[in-house]
Coordinates of C-alpha atoms in Angstrom, one line a residue:
Chain A
M596 CA 162.8 89.9 92.6
S597 CA 166.1 91.5 92.1
K598 CA 169.3 90.2 93.4
A599 CA 169.5 92.3 96.4
G600 CA 165.7 91.6 97.1
W601 CA 166.5 87.7 97.3
I602 CA 169.6 88.1 99.5
R603 CA 167.4 90.5 101.9
T604 CA 164.8 87.8 102.1
L605 CA 167.4 84.9 102.8
L606 CA 169.1 87.1 105.3
L607 CA 165.8 87.6 107.0
V608 CA 164.7 84.0 106.9
G609 CA 168.4 83.2 107.9
A610 CA 168.2 85.6 111.2
V611 CA 164.7 84.1 112.1
G612 CA 166.0 80.6 112.0
A613 CA 169.0 81.2 113.9
L614 CA 167.2 82.9 116.6
E615 CA 164.7 79.9 116.6
L616 CA 167.8 77.6 116.8
A617 CA 169.3 79.3 119.4
C618 CA 166.2 79.4 121.6
R619 CA 165.4 75.6 121.1
T620 CA 169.1 74.6 122.0
G621 CA 168.9 76.7 125.2
A622 CA 171.7 79.1 124.0
I623 CA 169.5 82.0 124.7
A624 CA 167.5 81.8 127.9
P625 CA 163.5 82.1 127.7
T626 CA 163.4 84.7 130.2
M627 CA 165.4 86.8 127.6
V628 CA 164.0 85.9 124.1
T629 CA 161.3 83.4 123.6
A630 CA 161.5 81.2 120.1
P631 CA 159.8 83.0 117.1
S632 CA 157.4 79.8 116.5
K633 CA 156.4 80.4 119.8
M634 CA 155.8 84.1 119.5
V635 CA 153.3 83.2 116.5
T636 CA 151.8 80.3 118.3
T637 CA 150.9 82.7 121.3
L638 CA 150.0 85.2 119.3
I639 CA 147.3 83.2 117.4
K640 CA 145.9 82.1 120.8
T641 CA 145.8 85.6 122.3
L642 CA 144.0 87.0 119.1
Q643 CA 141.4 83.9 119.4
S644 CA 140.9 83.9 123.2
D645 CA 141.4 87.3 124.7
E646 CA 140.1 90.8 125.4
I647 CA 142.6 91.9 123.2
G648 CA 140.2 92.9 120.2
M649 CA 139.3 95.8 122.8
H650 CA 142.7 97.2 123.0
L651 CA 143.6 96.7 119.4
R652 CA 139.9 98.8 119.0
H653 CA 141.0 101.5 121.5
T654 CA 144.6 101.8 119.7
L655 CA 143.4 101.9 116.4
S656 CA 140.6 104.5 117.0
A657 CA 143.0 106.7 118.5
V658 CA 145.4 106.6 115.7
A659 CA 142.9 107.1 113.2
I660 CA 141.6 110.2 115.0
A661 CA 144.9 111.3 115.6
M662 CA 146.1 110.9 111.9
S663 CA 142.9 112.3 110.4
I664 CA 143.4 115.7 112.3
A665 CA 146.9 115.7 111.8
I666 CA 146.6 115.2 108.0
V667 CA 143.7 117.4 107.3
G668 CA 144.9 120.1 109.9
G669 CA 148.5 119.9 108.6
F670 CA 147.4 120.1 105.1
V671 CA 145.3 123.4 105.7
I672 CA 148.0 125.1 108.0
G673 CA 150.8 124.4 105.4
F674 CA 148.5 125.9 102.4
V675 CA 147.7 129.0 104.8
L676 CA 151.3 129.6 105.8
N677 CA 152.4 129.1 102.3
W678 CA 149.8 131.5 101.1
V679 CA 150.8 134.2 103.6
P680 CA 154.2 135.2 103.8
F681 CA 154.0 137.0 107.0
L682 CA 152.5 134.1 108.9
R683 CA 155.3 131.9 107.3
R684 CA 158.1 134.0 108.5
A685 CA 156.8 134.1 112.0
F686 CA 156.2 130.7 112.1
S687 CA 159.3 129.2 110.3
P688 CA 161.9 129.1 113.0
F689 CA 159.3 127.5 115.2
L690 CA 158.7 124.9 112.7
A691 CA 162.5 124.1 112.0
A692 CA 163.1 123.6 115.7
Y693 CA 159.9 121.7 116.3
Y694 CA 161.3 118.1 115.7
A695 CA 164.3 118.6 117.9
I696 CA 162.0 118.7 121.1
P697 CA 161.3 115.1 122.5
H698 CA 157.8 115.6 122.7
F699 CA 156.9 112.6 125.1
A700 CA 158.6 114.8 127.7
F701 CA 155.1 116.5 127.5
Y702 CA 152.8 113.6 128.1
P703 CA 152.9 113.6 131.6
L704 CA 151.7 117.4 131.4
L705 CA 149.1 116.1 129.0
I706 CA 147.9 113.4 131.4
V707 CA 147.6 116.0 134.3
I708 CA 145.6 118.3 131.7
F709 CA 143.2 115.9 130.3
G710 CA 143.3 113.0 132.7
L711 CA 144.2 109.5 131.6
G712 CA 142.4 108.2 128.7
P713 CA 142.3 108.6 125.0
V714 CA 142.4 112.3 125.0
P715 CA 146.2 112.9 126.0
L716 CA 147.1 109.9 123.6
I717 CA 145.2 111.6 120.7
V718 CA 146.8 115.2 121.8
L719 CA 150.4 113.6 121.7
A720 CA 150.0 111.9 118.7
T721 CA 148.4 114.6 116.5
L722 CA 151.1 117.2 117.8
F723 CA 153.8 114.6 116.9
A724 CA 152.4 114.1 113.3
M725 CA 150.5 117.3 112.3
V726 CA 154.0 119.4 112.0
A727 CA 155.6 116.6 109.4
M728 CA 152.4 117.2 107.4
I729 CA 152.5 121.0 107.7
L730 CA 156.3 121.1 106.4
A731 CA 155.5 118.6 103.7
T732 CA 152.6 120.9 102.4
M733 CA 154.9 123.8 102.4
A734 CA 157.8 122.2 100.8
G735 CA 155.6 120.9 97.9
L736 CA 153.8 124.1 97.1
D737 CA 157.3 125.9 97.1
R738 CA 158.5 123.5 94.6
V739 CA 155.7 123.9 91.8
P740 CA 157.2 125.0 88.7
R741 CA 156.8 128.5 87.8
V742 CA 156.2 127.5 84.4
L743 CA 153.1 125.5 85.2
L744 CA 151.5 128.6 86.8
K745 CA 152.3 130.7 83.7
T746 CA 150.5 128.2 81.6
A747 CA 147.5 128.2 84.2
R748 CA 147.6 132.2 83.7
I749 CA 147.7 131.8 80.1
H750 CA 144.5 129.1 80.2
R751 CA 142.6 132.1 82.3
L752 CA 142.0 129.2 85.3
S753 CA 140.1 130.9 88.2
L754 CA 142.2 130.4 91.4
I755 CA 139.9 127.7 92.6
E756 CA 140.6 126.2 89.4
E757 CA 144.5 126.8 89.4
I758 CA 144.8 125.3 93.1
W759 CA 142.8 122.2 92.0
R760 CA 144.0 121.4 88.8
V761 CA 147.6 122.9 88.6
R762 CA 148.8 123.5 92.3
L763 CA 147.8 120.7 94.2
P764 CA 148.8 117.8 91.6
A765 CA 152.4 119.4 91.0
A766 CA 152.8 119.6 95.0
A767 CA 151.3 115.9 95.3
P768 CA 154.7 114.0 95.8
H769 CA 155.7 115.8 98.6
I770 CA 152.2 115.9 100.3
L771 CA 152.0 112.2 99.9
S772 CA 155.8 111.6 101.6
G773 CA 154.3 114.2 104.4
L774 CA 151.3 111.6 104.6
K775 CA 153.3 108.8 104.7
L776 CA 155.2 110.7 107.8
A777 CA 152.0 111.7 109.4
V778 CA 150.6 107.9 109.0
A779 CA 153.8 106.5 110.7
Y780 CA 154.1 109.3 113.6
S781 CA 150.4 109.1 114.8
F782 CA 151.2 105.0 115.5
I783 CA 154.4 106.1 117.5
G784 CA 152.7 108.8 119.3
V785 CA 149.7 106.7 120.2
I786 CA 151.7 103.5 121.2
A787 CA 154.4 105.3 123.0
G788 CA 152.1 107.0 125.2
E789 CA 150.1 104.0 125.8
F790 CA 153.1 102.1 126.9
I791 CA 154.6 104.8 129.1
L792 CA 151.3 105.4 131.0
S793 CA 147.5 104.3 130.2
T794 CA 144.9 102.0 131.1
S795 CA 144.1 100.3 127.7
G796 CA 145.3 99.8 124.3
I797 CA 148.0 97.3 122.7
G798 CA 151.1 99.7 124.1
H799 CA 149.5 99.1 127.4
E800 CA 149.2 95.4 127.2
I801 CA 152.9 95.0 126.1
A802 CA 154.0 97.1 129.1
F803 CA 151.5 95.3 131.5
A804 CA 152.9 91.8 130.2
Y805 CA 156.6 93.0 130.9
D806 CA 155.4 94.1 134.4
N807 CA 154.3 90.4 135.0
F808 CA 157.1 88.8 133.5
D809 CA 154.6 87.1 131.0
N810 CA 157.3 87.0 128.0
P811 CA 155.6 84.9 125.8
R812 CA 152.6 87.2 125.5
M813 CA 155.1 90.3 125.6
Y814 CA 156.7 88.8 122.6
A815 CA 153.7 88.0 120.6
L816 CA 152.2 91.3 121.1
I817 CA 155.3 93.1 120.3
L818 CA 155.5 90.9 116.8
F819 CA 151.6 92.0 116.4
V820 CA 152.2 95.6 116.6
L821 CA 155.4 95.6 114.6
G822 CA 153.8 93.3 111.7
I823 CA 150.5 95.7 111.8
V824 CA 152.4 99.0 111.5
T825 CA 154.9 97.6 108.8
L826 CA 151.9 96.4 106.9
F827 CA 150.2 99.7 107.0
N828 CA 153.5 101.5 106.3
M829 CA 153.9 99.0 103.2
A830 CA 150.3 99.9 102.2
V831 CA 150.9 103.4 102.2
F832 CA 154.3 103.2 100.2
A833 CA 152.6 101.0 97.5
W834 CA 149.6 103.5 97.3
E835 CA 152.1 106.3 96.6
R836 CA 154.2 104.3 94.2
R837 CA 150.9 103.7 92.1
M838 CA 150.1 107.4 92.3
L839 CA 153.5 108.6 91.1
R840 CA 153.4 105.9 88.3
R841 CA 149.9 107.1 87.1
R842 CA 151.5 110.7 86.8
G843 CA 154.4 109.3 84.8
A844 CA 157.1 110.6 87.4
Chain B
M1238 CA 174.2 144.5 103.6
S1239 CA 176.2 144.8 106.5
G1240 CA 177.4 142.1 109.1
G1241 CA 175.8 144.0 112.0
M1242 CA 172.4 143.9 110.1
L1243 CA 172.9 140.3 109.4
T1244 CA 173.3 139.3 113.0
L1245 CA 170.4 141.5 114.1
R1246 CA 167.9 139.7 111.6
A1247 CA 169.5 136.6 112.6
W1248 CA 168.7 137.0 116.3
R1249 CA 165.2 138.7 115.8
D1250 CA 163.1 135.6 114.6
P1251 CA 164.1 133.3 117.6
I1252 CA 163.7 136.2 120.1
L1253 CA 160.0 136.9 118.8
V1254 CA 159.2 133.1 118.8
A1255 CA 160.5 132.7 122.5
I1256 CA 158.5 135.6 123.4
S1257 CA 155.2 134.6 121.6
L1258 CA 155.8 130.9 123.0
V1259 CA 156.0 132.5 126.6
A1260 CA 152.9 134.6 126.0
L1261 CA 151.1 131.6 124.4
W1262 CA 152.3 129.8 127.7
Q1263 CA 150.7 132.5 130.0
V1264 CA 147.3 132.6 127.8
L1265 CA 147.2 128.9 128.6
H1266 CA 147.5 129.2 132.1
E1267 CA 145.0 132.0 132.2
I1268 CA 142.5 129.6 130.5
A1269 CA 143.4 126.4 132.4
G1270 CA 144.3 127.5 135.9
D1271 CA 147.0 126.5 138.1
S1272 CA 146.1 122.9 138.4
A1273 CA 146.6 122.2 134.9
V1274 CA 149.5 124.8 133.9
T1275 CA 151.2 126.9 136.1
A1276 CA 152.4 130.6 135.0
P1277 CA 155.7 131.0 133.0
A1278 CA 157.4 133.1 136.0
P1279 CA 156.9 130.6 139.0
T1280 CA 157.6 127.8 137.0
L1281 CA 160.9 129.5 135.5
A1282 CA 161.7 130.2 139.2
H1283 CA 161.0 126.7 140.5
L1284 CA 163.4 125.3 137.8
W1285 CA 165.9 127.7 138.9
E1286 CA 165.5 126.7 142.3
M1287 CA 165.5 123.2 141.6
I1288 CA 168.5 123.2 139.5
G1289 CA 170.3 124.5 142.7
Q1290 CA 169.1 121.5 144.7
A1291 CA 171.5 118.9 145.7
R1292 CA 169.0 115.9 145.0
F1293 CA 168.3 117.2 141.5
L1294 CA 171.9 117.3 140.4
P1295 CA 172.2 113.1 140.1
H1296 CA 169.2 112.7 137.9
L1297 CA 170.3 115.6 135.6
R1298 CA 173.7 113.7 135.6
E1299 CA 172.3 110.4 134.9
T1300 CA 170.2 111.5 131.9
S1301 CA 173.3 113.6 130.6
L1302 CA 175.6 110.7 130.9
A1303 CA 172.9 108.2 129.2
F1304 CA 172.4 110.8 126.4
L1305 CA 176.1 111.4 125.7
Q1306 CA 177.1 107.7 125.7
A1307 CA 174.1 106.9 123.4
L1308 CA 174.9 110.0 120.9
A1309 CA 178.6 108.8 120.9
I1310 CA 177.4 105.3 119.6
A1311 CA 174.8 106.4 117.4
C1312 CA 177.2 108.8 115.7
G1313 CA 180.3 106.7 115.5
G1314 CA 178.5 103.4 114.9
G1315 CA 176.2 105.2 112.1
V1316 CA 178.8 107.0 110.3
L1317 CA 181.2 103.6 110.3
I1318 CA 178.1 101.5 109.0
G1319 CA 176.8 104.2 106.7
V1320 CA 180.3 104.3 105.1
V1321 CA 180.4 100.5 104.8
L1322 CA 176.8 100.1 103.2
G1323 CA 177.5 103.2 101.1
G1324 CA 180.8 101.9 99.8
H1325 CA 179.5 98.6 98.9
K1326 CA 176.6 98.9 96.3
L1327 CA 175.0 95.6 96.9
T1328 CA 175.3 95.5 100.8
G1329 CA 173.7 98.9 100.7
E1330 CA 170.7 97.8 98.3
V1331 CA 170.1 94.6 100.9
A1332 CA 170.1 96.7 104.0
E1333 CA 168.3 100.2 102.8
P1334 CA 164.6 98.7 102.8
I1335 CA 165.1 97.2 106.3
L1336 CA 166.6 100.3 107.8
V1337 CA 163.8 102.4 106.2
A1338 CA 161.1 100.0 107.6
L1339 CA 162.9 100.3 111.0
Y1340 CA 162.8 103.8 111.0
S1341 CA 159.1 104.2 111.0
V1342 CA 158.0 101.5 113.1
P1343 CA 157.3 102.4 117.1
K1344 CA 160.3 101.3 118.5
I1345 CA 159.0 102.0 122.0
T1346 CA 157.6 98.4 121.7
L1347 CA 161.1 97.0 121.6
Y1348 CA 162.2 98.7 124.7
P1349 CA 161.0 95.7 126.8
V1350 CA 163.3 93.6 124.9
I1351 CA 166.2 95.9 125.4
L1352 CA 165.5 95.9 129.3
L1353 CA 165.5 91.8 129.1
L1354 CA 168.7 92.0 127.2
F1355 CA 170.4 94.9 129.2
G1356 CA 168.9 94.8 132.7
L1357 CA 167.2 97.7 134.2
G1358 CA 169.8 100.8 134.6
M1359 CA 172.0 102.9 132.5
P1360 CA 173.0 100.2 129.6
A1361 CA 169.5 99.9 128.7
K1362 CA 168.8 103.7 128.3
V1363 CA 172.0 104.2 126.4
A1364 CA 171.1 101.3 123.9
F1365 CA 167.6 102.8 123.4
G1366 CA 168.7 106.1 122.7
A1367 CA 171.6 105.0 120.3
L1368 CA 168.9 102.7 118.4
H1369 CA 166.8 105.9 117.7
G1370 CA 169.8 108.1 116.8
I1371 CA 171.8 105.5 114.8
I1372 CA 169.5 104.9 112.0
P1373 CA 169.2 108.5 110.3
V1374 CA 173.1 108.7 110.6
V1375 CA 173.4 105.5 108.7
L1376 CA 171.1 106.5 106.1
F1377 CA 172.6 110.0 105.6
T1378 CA 176.0 108.7 105.4
M1379 CA 175.3 106.0 103.1
N1380 CA 173.5 108.2 100.7
A1381 CA 176.5 110.9 101.0
V1382 CA 179.3 108.1 100.3
R1383 CA 177.0 106.8 97.4
N1384 CA 176.3 110.1 96.0
V1385 CA 180.3 111.1 95.8
N1386 CA 181.1 112.5 92.5
R1387 CA 182.9 110.1 90.3
T1388 CA 184.7 113.0 88.8
Y1389 CA 186.3 114.0 91.9
L1390 CA 187.7 110.5 92.4
R1391 CA 189.2 110.1 89.0
A1392 CA 190.8 113.7 89.3
G1393 CA 192.3 112.0 92.7
R1394 CA 193.7 109.3 90.6
A1395 CA 194.8 111.5 87.9
M1396 CA 196.8 113.4 90.7
R1397 CA 198.2 110.2 92.1
L1398 CA 196.8 110.7 95.6
T1399 CA 197.5 107.8 97.9
P1400 CA 194.2 106.1 99.5
A1401 CA 194.8 108.0 102.6
Q1402 CA 195.1 111.4 100.9
T1403 CA 191.9 110.4 98.9
G1404 CA 190.0 109.8 101.9
W1405 CA 191.1 113.2 103.5
Y1406 CA 191.2 115.7 100.5
V1407 CA 188.1 114.2 98.6
L1408 CA 185.8 111.8 100.3
V1409 CA 185.6 113.8 103.4
P1410 CA 185.2 117.2 102.1
A1411 CA 182.4 115.8 99.7
T1412 CA 180.5 113.8 102.2
L1413 CA 180.7 115.9 105.5
P1414 CA 177.7 118.1 104.8
E1415 CA 175.5 115.5 104.1
I1416 CA 176.8 113.5 107.2
F1417 CA 176.6 116.4 109.3
S1418 CA 172.9 116.7 108.5
G1419 CA 172.2 113.1 109.5
L1420 CA 174.0 113.7 112.7
R1421 CA 171.9 116.9 113.4
I1422 CA 168.9 114.5 113.1
G1423 CA 170.5 111.7 114.9
F1424 CA 171.3 114.2 117.8
S1425 CA 167.3 115.1 118.2
L1426 CA 166.4 111.4 117.9
T1427 CA 168.9 109.9 120.3
L1428 CA 167.3 112.6 122.9
L1429 CA 163.8 111.3 122.3
G1430 CA 165.3 108.0 122.6
T1431 CA 166.8 108.5 126.0
M1432 CA 163.9 110.3 127.4
L1433 CA 161.3 107.6 126.4
G1434 CA 163.8 105.0 128.0
E1435 CA 163.7 106.9 131.3
L1436 CA 159.8 107.5 131.3
F1437 CA 159.4 103.7 131.4
A1438 CA 160.6 101.7 134.1
S1439 CA 163.4 103.8 135.5
Q1440 CA 164.9 104.7 138.8
R1441 CA 166.8 107.7 138.1
G1442 CA 167.0 110.7 135.8
L1443 CA 164.7 113.5 134.3
G1444 CA 162.4 111.3 132.8
F1445 CA 162.1 109.1 136.4
L1446 CA 161.5 112.8 138.0
L1447 CA 158.6 113.4 135.5
M1448 CA 156.8 110.3 135.9
T1449 CA 157.2 110.5 139.8
A1450 CA 155.7 114.3 139.3
I1451 CA 152.6 112.7 137.7
D1452 CA 151.7 110.9 140.8
L1453 CA 152.3 113.8 142.9
H1454 CA 150.0 116.0 140.7
D1455 CA 153.0 118.3 140.7
V1456 CA 152.7 120.3 137.5
K1457 CA 155.1 122.8 138.3
T1458 CA 157.9 120.3 138.1
I1459 CA 156.6 118.5 135.2
L1460 CA 156.4 121.8 133.5
S1461 CA 160.1 123.0 134.7
I1462 CA 161.6 119.7 133.4
A1463 CA 160.0 119.7 129.9
V1464 CA 161.0 123.1 129.5
L1465 CA 164.6 122.3 130.7
I1466 CA 164.7 119.8 127.9
S1467 CA 163.3 121.9 125.4
I1468 CA 165.3 124.5 125.9
F1469 CA 168.4 122.4 125.7
A1470 CA 167.1 120.7 122.8
I1471 CA 166.4 123.7 120.9
A1472 CA 169.4 125.5 121.4
A1473 CA 171.7 122.7 120.5
N1474 CA 169.6 122.2 117.5
A1475 CA 169.7 125.8 116.4
A1476 CA 173.7 125.6 116.8
L1477 CA 173.8 122.3 114.9
L1478 CA 171.7 123.8 112.3
A1479 CA 173.9 126.9 112.0
I1480 CA 177.0 124.7 111.4
D1481 CA 174.8 122.8 109.0
K1482 CA 174.2 125.7 106.8
H1483 CA 177.9 126.8 107.0
L1484 CA 178.9 123.7 105.6
H1485 CA 176.2 123.4 103.0
R1486 CA 177.3 126.7 101.9
G1487 CA 179.6 125.8 99.1
A1488 CA 177.7 122.9 98.2
A1489 CA 175.4 122.7 95.3
P1490 CA 172.0 123.7 96.4
E1491 CA 169.6 120.6 97.0
V1492 CA 167.1 119.5 94.8
S1493 CA 165.3 117.1 96.7
G1494 CA 164.3 119.1 99.6
K1495 CA 164.2 118.4 103.3
P1496 CA 164.5 114.9 104.3

């Protein structure tokens, strides 16, 4: 590990230790923050005994559906927009302003349209994640070096072969970073929606524990969500790095 | 090309997008009906009427105040922290992965913690908005300071500039375009964070109005408020984007692409 890595680890361990100490000595009231050790023990108990599996399944399946639609749809739309200049000109101002809109303001509308349940969550998360994938796909295809396309023409590749063997591999780094964003945004969309208003899911359970002053359970679940999402993001990150290294980039 | 043509072209696209969005809205209304999506004209009329009402204004003021305070903290604090992290290499290396991890985590799960720390009300909303906005500002500022061309600094030393002069004539112009891009993204995310904060456990503000409108099944009000926020967000973003482009005009073309 590098020097910065060691310092970072020490810093994080120190922060958790200080929090533990402050909670144990009563410097921070348990009505505010529970001790990290208690978060972990409560989490283990919650995972063993509860109906938490059902909530976890609901959240993860909604995330998985939203993520798949966002990634596949975003890639296809990005590809088409890149291919047809007219469509691209028409949509690009819209795409540029897209992430300025606070999407969650539309969540109440989605609930009214689709009813409370998994559908508005999936729609919200898909809308939130898809445009990142569209933008990344377009950026990637834009930056394919001209010389590669000329080489493809010299080798007389067919259009399909050119796309499959030249364009997509050359655009892969950008597409991958869009994929990474789509994963993170799907999680954020589903969990935030569950948190605001829903009947099940991990986000709902955290909000429910907060409403019932059940701090230990709330902190345990917060730790759980942050842990899962960070692990997932790190896995995608590691996968991306391995792909890039194989390409010799 | 003449200036007149340029402005005409600059205005054509946004106007076309606005027209097509309103058309799409109308189509959605025709498909879904009044109980799900109200038509554009009555909704906008409702919005106009709502803005004139005395009971609406305190909510608007609450949200605007929360947003402006959060924005001030995110921009001021973000630039300060970013300059420190960018100026000191090791500190930056230690902090960057933590910031990036925090950036992609659903921060809404931390909102109960903030509510417990700050209590229900304005301070919690401000803190949550600032928490969303500050990270991109820090990351962009850090990179801007890190990537200042060493030659400029050496040239400044050769001309015997005082530290204050180096800051004003070299560092500020060299980092401003990048920092401004960060501020633009911070602006959008602060707005998102403030709105999220108001949608959960709030007693005032536009978010609160949205949540009460769900219980009343008041689609017209939901759409009016969502449209109002969107128009504000898009207009502000367009203005910031124009300034951003103006600042980047003199800079070298970017290679890494969109953030």
